[in-house]
Structures are given as C-alpha cells and as structure tokens.
XYZ file of C-alpha atoms in Angstrom:
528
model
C -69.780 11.466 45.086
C -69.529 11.722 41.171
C -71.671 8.773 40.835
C -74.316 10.193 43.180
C -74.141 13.437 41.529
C -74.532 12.270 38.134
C -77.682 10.212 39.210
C -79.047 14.191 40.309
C -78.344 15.356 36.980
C -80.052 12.401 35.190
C -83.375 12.760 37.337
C -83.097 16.565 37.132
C -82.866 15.883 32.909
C -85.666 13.638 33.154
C -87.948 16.001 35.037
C -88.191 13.592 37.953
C -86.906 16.356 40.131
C -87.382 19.487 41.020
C -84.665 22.376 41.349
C -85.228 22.913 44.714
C -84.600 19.633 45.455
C -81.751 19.048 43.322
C -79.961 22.203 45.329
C -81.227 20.118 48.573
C -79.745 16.942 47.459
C -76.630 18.525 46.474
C -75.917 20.285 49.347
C -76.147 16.893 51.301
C -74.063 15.520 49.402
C -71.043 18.404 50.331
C -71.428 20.237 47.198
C -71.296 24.071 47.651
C -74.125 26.243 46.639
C -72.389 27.994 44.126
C -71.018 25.285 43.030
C -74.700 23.240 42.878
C -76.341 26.496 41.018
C -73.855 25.495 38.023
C -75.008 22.017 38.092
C -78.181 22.748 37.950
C -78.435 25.002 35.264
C -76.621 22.635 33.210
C -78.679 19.378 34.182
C -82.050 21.056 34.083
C -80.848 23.005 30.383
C -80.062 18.810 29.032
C -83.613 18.303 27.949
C -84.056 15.269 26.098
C -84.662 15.291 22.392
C -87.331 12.671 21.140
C -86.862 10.890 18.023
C -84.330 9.353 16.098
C -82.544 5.643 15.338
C -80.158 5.414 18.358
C -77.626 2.038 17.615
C -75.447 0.251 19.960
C -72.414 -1.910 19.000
C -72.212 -4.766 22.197
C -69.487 -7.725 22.971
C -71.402 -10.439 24.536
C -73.949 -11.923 21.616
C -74.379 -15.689 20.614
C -76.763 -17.065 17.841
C -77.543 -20.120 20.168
C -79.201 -16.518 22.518
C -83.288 -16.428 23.476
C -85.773 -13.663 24.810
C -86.365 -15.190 27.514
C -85.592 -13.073 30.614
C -84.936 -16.387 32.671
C -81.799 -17.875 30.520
C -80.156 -14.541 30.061
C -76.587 -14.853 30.249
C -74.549 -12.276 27.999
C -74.268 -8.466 27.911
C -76.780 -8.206 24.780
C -79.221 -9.948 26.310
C -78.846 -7.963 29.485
C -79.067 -4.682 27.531
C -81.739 -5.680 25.023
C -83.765 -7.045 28.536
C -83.738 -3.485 29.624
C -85.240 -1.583 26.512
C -87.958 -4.607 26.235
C -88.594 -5.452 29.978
C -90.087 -4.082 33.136
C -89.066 -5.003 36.210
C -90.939 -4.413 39.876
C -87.998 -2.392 41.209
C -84.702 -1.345 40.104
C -80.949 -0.191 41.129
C -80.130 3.661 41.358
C -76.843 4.144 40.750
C -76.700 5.156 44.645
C -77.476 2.205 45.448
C -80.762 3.493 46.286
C -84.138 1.719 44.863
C -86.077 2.792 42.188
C -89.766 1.814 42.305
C -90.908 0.228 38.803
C -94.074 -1.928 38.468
C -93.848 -2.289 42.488
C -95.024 1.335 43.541
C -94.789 0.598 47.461
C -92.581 -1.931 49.374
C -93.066 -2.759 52.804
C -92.597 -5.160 55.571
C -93.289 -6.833 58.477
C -91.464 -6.124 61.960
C -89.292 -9.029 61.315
C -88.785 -9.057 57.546
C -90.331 -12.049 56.774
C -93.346 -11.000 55.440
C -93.283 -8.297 52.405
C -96.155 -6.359 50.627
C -95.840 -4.952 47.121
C -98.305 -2.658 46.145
C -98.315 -3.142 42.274
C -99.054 0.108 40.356
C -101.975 0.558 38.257
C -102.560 1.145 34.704
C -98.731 -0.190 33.567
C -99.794 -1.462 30.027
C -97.824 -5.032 28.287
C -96.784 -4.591 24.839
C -99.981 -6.974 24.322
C -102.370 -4.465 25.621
C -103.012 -6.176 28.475
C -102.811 -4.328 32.111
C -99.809 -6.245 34.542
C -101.642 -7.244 37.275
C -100.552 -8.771 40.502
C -100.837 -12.250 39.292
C -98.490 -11.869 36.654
C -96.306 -10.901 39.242
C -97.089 -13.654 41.434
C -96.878 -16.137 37.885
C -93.261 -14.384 36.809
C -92.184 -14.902 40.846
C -93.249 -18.573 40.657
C -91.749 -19.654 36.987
C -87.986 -18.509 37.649
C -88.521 -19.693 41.783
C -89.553 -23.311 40.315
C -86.966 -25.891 41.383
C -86.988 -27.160 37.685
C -86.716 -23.947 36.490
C -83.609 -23.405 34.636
C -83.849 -19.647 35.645
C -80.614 -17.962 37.108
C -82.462 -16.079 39.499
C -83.575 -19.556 40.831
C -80.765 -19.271 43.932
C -82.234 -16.175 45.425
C -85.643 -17.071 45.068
C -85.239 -20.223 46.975
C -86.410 -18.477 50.350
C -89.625 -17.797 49.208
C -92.391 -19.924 51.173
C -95.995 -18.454 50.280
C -96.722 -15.845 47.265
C -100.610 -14.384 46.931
C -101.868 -11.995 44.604
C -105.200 -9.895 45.662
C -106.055 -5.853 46.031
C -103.407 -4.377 44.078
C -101.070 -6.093 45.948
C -98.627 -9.158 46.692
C -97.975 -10.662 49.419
C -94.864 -12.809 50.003
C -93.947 -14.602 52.842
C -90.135 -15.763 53.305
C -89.359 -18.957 55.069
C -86.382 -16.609 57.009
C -86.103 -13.065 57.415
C -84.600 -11.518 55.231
C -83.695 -7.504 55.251
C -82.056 -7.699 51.596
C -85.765 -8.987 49.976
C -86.487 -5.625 48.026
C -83.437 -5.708 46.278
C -83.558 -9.263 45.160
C -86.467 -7.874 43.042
C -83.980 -5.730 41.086
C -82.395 -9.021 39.896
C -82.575 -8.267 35.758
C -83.849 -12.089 35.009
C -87.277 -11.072 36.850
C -89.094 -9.374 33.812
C -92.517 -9.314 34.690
C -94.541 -10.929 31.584
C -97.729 -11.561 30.779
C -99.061 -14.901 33.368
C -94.993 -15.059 33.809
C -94.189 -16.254 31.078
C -95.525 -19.343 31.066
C -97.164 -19.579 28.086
C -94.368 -18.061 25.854
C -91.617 -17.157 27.786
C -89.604 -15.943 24.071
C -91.938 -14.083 23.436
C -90.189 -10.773 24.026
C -93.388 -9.233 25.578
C -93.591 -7.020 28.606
C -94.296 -3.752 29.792
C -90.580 -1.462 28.730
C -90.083 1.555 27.067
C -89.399 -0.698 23.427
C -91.131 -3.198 21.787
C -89.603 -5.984 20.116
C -89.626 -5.591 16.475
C -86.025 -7.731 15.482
C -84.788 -10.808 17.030
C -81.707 -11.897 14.935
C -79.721 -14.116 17.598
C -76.019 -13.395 17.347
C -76.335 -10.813 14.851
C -78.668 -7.816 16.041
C -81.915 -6.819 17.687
C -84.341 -3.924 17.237
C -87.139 -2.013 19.132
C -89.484 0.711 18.442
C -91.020 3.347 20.852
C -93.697 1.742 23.017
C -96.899 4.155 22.611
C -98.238 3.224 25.899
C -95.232 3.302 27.935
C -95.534 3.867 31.302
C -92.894 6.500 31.799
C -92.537 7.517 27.982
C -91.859 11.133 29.264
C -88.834 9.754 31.301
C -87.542 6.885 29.218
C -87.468 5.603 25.432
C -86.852 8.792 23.880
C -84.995 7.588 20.844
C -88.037 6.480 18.272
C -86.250 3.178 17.140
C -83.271 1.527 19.364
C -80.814 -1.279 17.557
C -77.924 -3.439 19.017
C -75.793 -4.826 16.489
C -73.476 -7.865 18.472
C -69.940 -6.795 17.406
C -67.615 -9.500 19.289
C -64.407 -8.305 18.034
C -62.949 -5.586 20.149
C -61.021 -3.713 16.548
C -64.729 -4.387 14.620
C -66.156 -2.466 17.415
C -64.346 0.673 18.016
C -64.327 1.013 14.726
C -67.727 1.052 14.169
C -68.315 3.952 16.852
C -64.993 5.587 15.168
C -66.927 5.327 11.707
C -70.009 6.457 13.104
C -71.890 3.043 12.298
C -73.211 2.883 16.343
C -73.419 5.594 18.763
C -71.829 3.362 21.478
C -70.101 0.357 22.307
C -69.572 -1.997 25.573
C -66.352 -3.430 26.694
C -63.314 -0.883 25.674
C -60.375 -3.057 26.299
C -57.819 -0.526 28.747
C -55.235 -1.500 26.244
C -56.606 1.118 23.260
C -58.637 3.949 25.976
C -56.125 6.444 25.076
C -55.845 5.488 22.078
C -59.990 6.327 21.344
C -60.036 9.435 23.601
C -58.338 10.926 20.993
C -60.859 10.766 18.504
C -62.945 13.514 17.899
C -66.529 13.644 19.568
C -65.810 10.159 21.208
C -66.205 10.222 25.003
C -65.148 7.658 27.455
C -67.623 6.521 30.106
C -65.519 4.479 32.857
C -67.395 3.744 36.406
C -65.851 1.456 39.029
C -68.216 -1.222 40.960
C -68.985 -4.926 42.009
C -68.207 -6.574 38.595
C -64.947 -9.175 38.564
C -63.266 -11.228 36.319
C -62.627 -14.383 37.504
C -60.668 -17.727 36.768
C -63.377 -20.643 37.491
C -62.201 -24.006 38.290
C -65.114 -26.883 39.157
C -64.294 -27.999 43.235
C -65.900 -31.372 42.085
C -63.684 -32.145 39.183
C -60.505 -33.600 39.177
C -57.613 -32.298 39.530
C -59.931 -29.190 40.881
C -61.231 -31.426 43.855
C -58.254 -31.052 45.417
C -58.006 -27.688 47.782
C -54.228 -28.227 47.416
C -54.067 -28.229 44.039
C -56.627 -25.246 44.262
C -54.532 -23.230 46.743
C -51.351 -23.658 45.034
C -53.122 -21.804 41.327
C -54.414 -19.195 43.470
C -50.866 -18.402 45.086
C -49.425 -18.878 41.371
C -51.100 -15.331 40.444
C -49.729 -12.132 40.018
C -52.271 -9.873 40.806
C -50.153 -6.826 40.486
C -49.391 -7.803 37.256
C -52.529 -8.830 35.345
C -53.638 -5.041 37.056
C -50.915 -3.088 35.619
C -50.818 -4.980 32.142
C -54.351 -6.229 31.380
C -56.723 -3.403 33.121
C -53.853 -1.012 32.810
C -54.671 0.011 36.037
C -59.002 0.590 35.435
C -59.577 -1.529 38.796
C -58.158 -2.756 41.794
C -56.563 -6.308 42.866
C -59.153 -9.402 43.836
C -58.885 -11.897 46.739
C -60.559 -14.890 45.406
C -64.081 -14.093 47.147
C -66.903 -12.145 45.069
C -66.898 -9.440 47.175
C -65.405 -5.806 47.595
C -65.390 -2.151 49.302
C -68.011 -1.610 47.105
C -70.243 -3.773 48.838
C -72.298 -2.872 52.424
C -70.963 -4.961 55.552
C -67.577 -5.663 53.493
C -64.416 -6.392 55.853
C -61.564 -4.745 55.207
C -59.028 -6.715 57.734
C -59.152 -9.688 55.333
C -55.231 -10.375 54.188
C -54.683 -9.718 50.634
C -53.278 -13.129 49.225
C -50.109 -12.184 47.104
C -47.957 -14.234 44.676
C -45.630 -16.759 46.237
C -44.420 -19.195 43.562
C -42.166 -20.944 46.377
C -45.725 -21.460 48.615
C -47.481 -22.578 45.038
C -44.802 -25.009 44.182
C -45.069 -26.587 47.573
C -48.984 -26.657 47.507
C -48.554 -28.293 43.767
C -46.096 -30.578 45.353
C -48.318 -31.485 48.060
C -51.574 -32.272 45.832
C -49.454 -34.742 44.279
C -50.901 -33.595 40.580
C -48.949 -34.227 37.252
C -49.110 -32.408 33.935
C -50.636 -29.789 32.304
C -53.644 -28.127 33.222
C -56.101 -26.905 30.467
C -57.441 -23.347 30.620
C -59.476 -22.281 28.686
C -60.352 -18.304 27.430
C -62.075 -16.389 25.175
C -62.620 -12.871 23.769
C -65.320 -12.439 25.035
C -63.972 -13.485 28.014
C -63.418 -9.910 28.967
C -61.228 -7.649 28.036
C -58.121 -9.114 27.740
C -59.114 -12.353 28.374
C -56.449 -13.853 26.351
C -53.471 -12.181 27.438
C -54.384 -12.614 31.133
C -54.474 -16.432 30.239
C -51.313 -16.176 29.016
C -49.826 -13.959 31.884
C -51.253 -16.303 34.399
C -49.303 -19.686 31.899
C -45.895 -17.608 32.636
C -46.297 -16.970 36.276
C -47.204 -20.392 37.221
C -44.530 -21.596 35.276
C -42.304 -19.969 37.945
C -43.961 -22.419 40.570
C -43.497 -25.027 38.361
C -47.037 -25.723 37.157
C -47.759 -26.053 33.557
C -50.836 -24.580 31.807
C -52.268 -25.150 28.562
C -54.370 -22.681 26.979
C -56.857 -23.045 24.560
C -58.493 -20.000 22.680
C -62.128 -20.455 22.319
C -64.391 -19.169 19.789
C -66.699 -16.091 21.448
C -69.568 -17.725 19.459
C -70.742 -20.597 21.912
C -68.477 -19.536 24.863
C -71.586 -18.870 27.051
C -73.690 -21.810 26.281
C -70.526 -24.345 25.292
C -67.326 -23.087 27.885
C -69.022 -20.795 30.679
C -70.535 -23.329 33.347
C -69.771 -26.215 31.432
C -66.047 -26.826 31.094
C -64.006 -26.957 34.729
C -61.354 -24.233 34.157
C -61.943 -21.056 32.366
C -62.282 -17.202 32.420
C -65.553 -15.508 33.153
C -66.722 -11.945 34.382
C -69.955 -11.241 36.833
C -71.526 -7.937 37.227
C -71.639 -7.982 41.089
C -74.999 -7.724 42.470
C -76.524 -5.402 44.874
C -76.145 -7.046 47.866
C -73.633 -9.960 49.711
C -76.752 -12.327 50.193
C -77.608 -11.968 46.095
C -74.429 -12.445 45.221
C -73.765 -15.542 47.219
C -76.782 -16.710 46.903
C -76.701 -16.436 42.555
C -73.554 -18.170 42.585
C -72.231 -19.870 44.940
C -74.707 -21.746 47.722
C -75.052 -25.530 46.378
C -78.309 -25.053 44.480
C -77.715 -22.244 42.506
C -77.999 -22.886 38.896
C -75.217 -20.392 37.760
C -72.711 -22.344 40.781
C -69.742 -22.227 38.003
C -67.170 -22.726 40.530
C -69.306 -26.244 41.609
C -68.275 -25.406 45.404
C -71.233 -27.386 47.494
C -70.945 -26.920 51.357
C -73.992 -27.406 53.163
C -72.375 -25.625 56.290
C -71.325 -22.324 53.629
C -75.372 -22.382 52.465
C -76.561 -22.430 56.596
C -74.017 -19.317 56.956
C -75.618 -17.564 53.723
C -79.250 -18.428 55.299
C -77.928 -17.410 58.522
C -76.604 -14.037 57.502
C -79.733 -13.254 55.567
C -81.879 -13.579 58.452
C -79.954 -11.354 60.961
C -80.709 -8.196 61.920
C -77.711 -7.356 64.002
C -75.575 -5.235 61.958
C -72.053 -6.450 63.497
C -72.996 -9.924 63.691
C -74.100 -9.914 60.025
C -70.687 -8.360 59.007
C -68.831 -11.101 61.342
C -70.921 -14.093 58.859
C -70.273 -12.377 56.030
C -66.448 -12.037 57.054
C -66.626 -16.038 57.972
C -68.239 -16.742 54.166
C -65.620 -14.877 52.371
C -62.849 -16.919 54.343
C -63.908 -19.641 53.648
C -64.367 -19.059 49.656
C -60.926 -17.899 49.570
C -59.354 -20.109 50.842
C -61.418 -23.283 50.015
C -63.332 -21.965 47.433
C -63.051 -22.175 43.368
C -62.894 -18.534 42.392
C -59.515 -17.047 41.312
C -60.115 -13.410 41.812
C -57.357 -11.461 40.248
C -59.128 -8.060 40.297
C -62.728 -6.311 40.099
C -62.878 -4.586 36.878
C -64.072 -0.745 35.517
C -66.713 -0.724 33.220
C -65.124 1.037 30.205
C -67.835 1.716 27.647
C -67.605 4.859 25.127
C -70.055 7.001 23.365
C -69.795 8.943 19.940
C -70.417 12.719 18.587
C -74.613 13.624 19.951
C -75.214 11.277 22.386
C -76.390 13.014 25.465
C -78.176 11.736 28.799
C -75.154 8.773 29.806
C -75.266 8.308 33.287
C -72.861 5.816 35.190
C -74.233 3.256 37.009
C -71.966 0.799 39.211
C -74.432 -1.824 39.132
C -73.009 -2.848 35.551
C -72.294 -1.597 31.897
C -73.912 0.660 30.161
C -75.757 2.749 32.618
C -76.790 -0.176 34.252
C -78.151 -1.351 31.100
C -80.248 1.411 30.545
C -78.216 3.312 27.969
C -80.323 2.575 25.405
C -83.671 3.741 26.402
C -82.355 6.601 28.502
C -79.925 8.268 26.340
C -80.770 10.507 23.377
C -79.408 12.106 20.158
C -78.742 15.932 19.910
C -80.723 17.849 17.345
C-alpha cells in the first residue's frame, strides 16, 4: 500500500489531483480518514520549486553508449531516455497506466484491433507537432525484423499499423489483452518520422532537451519551453548525469554534495550512508533480477545436464543474506515473481543440493573449469556473488573460473555476447513483455540463447487468451519449462536501493525500476 500511497502524494504534489479525490483514493485504499487528512496536508503543502541545476551520479554508463532510444541498454541511458523522451503511455507505480502522447486507448471486442487517439498540440524539441505518423514511423523502425531494436520481440505481433484522424490504428495478428502496456516499453520514444532519419539525434517531445552528450562520462539537459506538461514535470531548470561506475566514487560524491542522487547503493554500505546527515535512502521492491546467463547453444551450456547441475550448485540463501543483505527475496531460475499478475505460487522453490549437482555434473560428462565472467557493474555485488557461487560449486565438485571484467565495455563487449556471465533486468510490466523481450527465439536481447519453437507457441498462446485461469495455467507451463530447461540462474529478484541528498524533494518509488521509474530526474526538485 506504501507504493500506492506514495503515487497519491506525487499526483496530489503535482496538482494532477484534487483533495477530494486524494481523501477518495485513500480511503480505498484502507487508510483512515484521520489518518488520510494528515497525508494530505502534507502532499498538497510539497509544492514543487522551479529552477535550479539538479545532478545525478548513475552506475551503468559506457563511452561505446548512443541516443538512440532503440539500442538502449544501461541505466544512464534509461534515465537520460526519460528526461529527453516521450513515450505514448507509461507505468504508474500501481501498475496502473499513465496516458502520455496516446490520450485514449481502446479496443476491439477481441483485442486484436487497438485505437490510439494521439493528443494534440505535444510539441518535438524541433518545433515540430508529433503526429500520428511519427507514431506509426517510431512503431515500424524498432518492429523492423532488421532492426536491431530491443523492443523488436514484443513488437513482432503487430500485423497492420495506419495513421489518419488523430489516431492509430493497429491491428495484431493475435489477440492480445497486454497490447497497451507494451507501449510503456522505454525503447519506444516517439521521434520525429521515428527516427529514421537520425535516430541519435536526441530529439523528441520530454520535459529536457539535449544540450550534452559526452558518452561514458556525462550528459546534460535544459528545461524544454514548450513542454507538454511543464507544470507537472521538468521543474529543475538544467538536469546533469555524471556516469560514476565505481560504487566508493559514487557515494561519495552524494556524501560530498557533488550530485543530489545516485543509483545502485550496494546493501553492503546502506547503513553505513543512512547515517549521514540529510542523506535519505529510497529502497522499493519489484520485478528486477539478477541473473547468471549461460548461452543453451554453446558448449558446455548445450547440455541441460550440465545446466541443471549449476543451477542446483547455488545457494540462494546465501548470496540473499551476504550479497543483498537481505534487500530481496530468493529466485527460481524463471523471470518471473509475486510481483507479477497471473504468477503461480505452487511452483517448488529449487534449493542447493551439491550431492544432486555433482551427480548432474557427473552425468553431462563435462571436464574442467568453467569461465564466469562478472563485472561491477554487474550489479551490486556482482563480484562477490561470483565468487560465492566459485565456493559453493566447489562443494559439488565443479570448478569455476572467474574473470573480473572492466565496467567500461561490459554491455556492448560481455552482456549478450560472451556465454556465461552476470546480468540484471528491470522486470517488465507484464509476463507476455517479459518473455517476449527475452526469451522467445527471436528476441534480440535472448541472452540466455534458449530457442524452442514449442516455448514461443505457448508465449503466443498465452497472449491471446482471455480466460483468466487458463492464461495462469500457460504461464505456469512457461515458467516450468525455463526452470528447468532454461538458461537463467535466478538466485534472487533484487530492491532497488538508490539514495538522495540534503533538498531533494518530490522522490517517488516506482517498482517498475530505479530511480522512480526513471523519472527522478525530471520529477524531483530542489528546496528553496
């Protein structure tokens, strides 16, 4: 309910809603009306304050990094995407969805046809007006099949797009109930004729325009005059991410007062920095994981034996306790949690059995070491989980190598690329968008390399029915089957631990991802 009620104070803030309707809201939400009075004299009292230089120190930067919305991979380009970009809808932190560019969804009877009514007057940094056929161009570019665009998998159902009236209309080659939400996905900037004349071009219709692009070293906005929703977002006159990749380098910097906030808190030091003065905390659990990826169609990954017996080798409990120091809760090797609609909660929890592991290891007749490889930037604790996971397959008798990557390169050079090493996701809104992003046989992000035509019919399958029990029962099927043939070591789904310093007002937590759902910069503010 936190999360929910936060989300009230944030719109109440913004002026987005009214105090009679923040009491309403409350009170559905089980909050007593003495109780909601207080909260709403102190959310509708948080007025934000306009002006000012409002810096963020973020993990996750690369000089090999781009503009384009299409190839972002990293947690700077995901948060600089957000102050820059406009997208048609996006993610409350309820879960709910917040109508952007697209003022009206609807559909047909039996969700394969949708309508978007596109709103009017939204102005591109250009000058130009969005119309519906950049929407239809910025649909088609990243649903291209030789696209290179991550949101490429969830596109793919697409059959027809037309632009015409202040509207588009798509029509899906399956129903699909999820199709709103897809539109959320934070690749699908809408740009000028999509993007296909400059897709780097860092133009398109957000509260910021771009005015530094220093790859792997910082970027820089200024307030967009002719924002859209300047009232409601972009308060801070000039916005700046500095990439800080070292976890020590960064909480310094908010410690010294060099950034107002920073991404990625490694558990380890949390106490540590609550204990400095004017230095608050922001923690928010969700869908995000951090996962071991090994490629199914690499040796010795292609064989399930040999997969089975390093997914037995893990210590959940352990890497929990000592690397998340408890800011999370234990994976299963599928993508999915509780946090998720239709999830299934009678799935066993695998556990660590280093007598099962050595007999799986025996059985895939595999010699040697095995290379793993980690990084910083990883996640948080990256390293040290590598190295936890080396001692507890040693007790089943496999031996793994680890080899420390730089966290320059790790995205473009390691992630995707190399066929065993540490990752994190963000989750996505939905079962279908995850699956479909990741792990059906054409997706371009695919970085376990698991390709089952019969796992892709079940994905279509469950996206196309309507029946809420027989949708859960596919999605239940899919996540068996990733677990136990898949090539996704889940050892737990991460908190987002990010942390703000002395003035910074307007943070709310989002469990779509870090930093209010990317959002931190353009909605949060400095005190006069």
């Amino acid at each position: 309910m936190t999360t929910e009620l936060d989300h009230l104070k944030r719109l109440a803030g913004q002026g987005r809603l009214s105090r009679r309707d923040f009491l309403g809201r409350a009170a559905a939400l089980g909050v007593s009306a003495a109780f909601a009075g207080t909260l709403a004299d102190k959310a509708f009292a948080q007025t934000p304050v306009k002006g000012g230089h409002l810096k963020a120190g973020l993990q996750g930067g690369e000089s090999s990094n781009v503009l384009d919305p299409a190839l972002n991979l990293s947690q700077v380009n995901f948060s600089f995407g957000k102050c820059w970009g406009e997208l048609l809808v996006e993610l409350n932190p309820d879960g709910s969805l917040a109508n952007r560019i697209a003022e009206e969804i609807g559909a047909s009877d039996d969700a394969k046809t949708w309508t978007m009514k596109i709103r009017k007057g939204i102005e591109f940094h250009d000058g130009k007006t969005v119309t519906p056929e950049d929407v239809v161009a910025t649909l088609e570019r990243h649903s291209d099949e030789k696209s290179k665009s991550a949101a490429l998998g969830i596109l793919q159902g697409i059959d027809q797009m037309k632009a015409g009236n202040d509207e588009v209309v798509i029509t899906l080659k399956e129903p699909n109930a999820d199709f709103p939400y897809l539109m959320a996905d934070y690749h699908l900037v809408i740009q000028p004729n999509g993007g296909k004349d400059n897709p780097n071009a860092g133009i398109s219709a957000g509260p910021y325009k771009v005015t530094v692009n220093e790859p792997g070293v910082r970027y820089g906005g200024e307030k967009f005059a002719n924002y859209w929703q300047g009232d409601k977002l972009g308060h801070a006159a000039q916005v700046e991410i500095v990439v800080i990749n070292d976890p020590t380098a960064r909480s310094s910097a908010l410690q010294g007062g060099q950034v107002h906030m920073i991404n990625r808190v490694e558990p380890k030091i949390v106490d540590l920095i609550k204990r400095v003065p004017g230095v608050t905390i922001q923690t928010v659990s969700g869908r995000g994981f951090y996962p071991f990826n090994m490629f199914c169609d690499t040796a010795p990954f292609d064989n399930n034996d040999l997969r089975m017996a390093l997914k037995l080798a893990m210590d959940r409990e352990e890497l929990l306790e000592k690397i998340l120091r408890g800011y999370g809760e234990v994976g299963n090797d599928f993508p999915i949690n509780r946090a998720y609609p239709l999830f299934s909660d009678d799935i066993e929890q695998r556990k660590f059995d280093p007598e099962k592991a050595a007999e799986y290891y025996k059985k895939s007749g595999h010699s040697g070491s095995i290379l793993l490889r980690t990084s910083d930037v990883a996640f948080p604790g990256a390293v040290d989980a590598a190295q936890l996971y080396q001692q507890s397959c040693a007790k089943a008798g496999i031996k793994i190598d680890i080899k420390r990557e730089p966290g320059d390169g790790y995205w473009s050079e390691v992630w995707n690329k190399q066929p065993f090493s540490l990752s994190y996701w963000g989750g996505r809104p939905t079962q279908d968008q995850m699956y479909s992003t990741a792990y059906i046989s054409s997706a371009d992000w695919n970085d376990t390399r698991w390709k089952r035509p019969e796992f892709d019919k079940m994905v279509i399958a469950a996206r196309a029915e309507l029946d809420h029990d027989k949708r859960k029962k596919l999605y239940r099927d899919m996540g068996l089957m990733m677990r136990d043939e898949g090539g996704l070591l889940v050892p737990f789904f991460n908190q987002y631990i990010d942390a703000t310093g002395k003035g910074v007002e307007g943070w709310v937590a989002n469990p779509a991802q870090e930093m209010c759902g990317g959002y931190a910069l353009s909605m949060c503010w400095l005190a006069a």
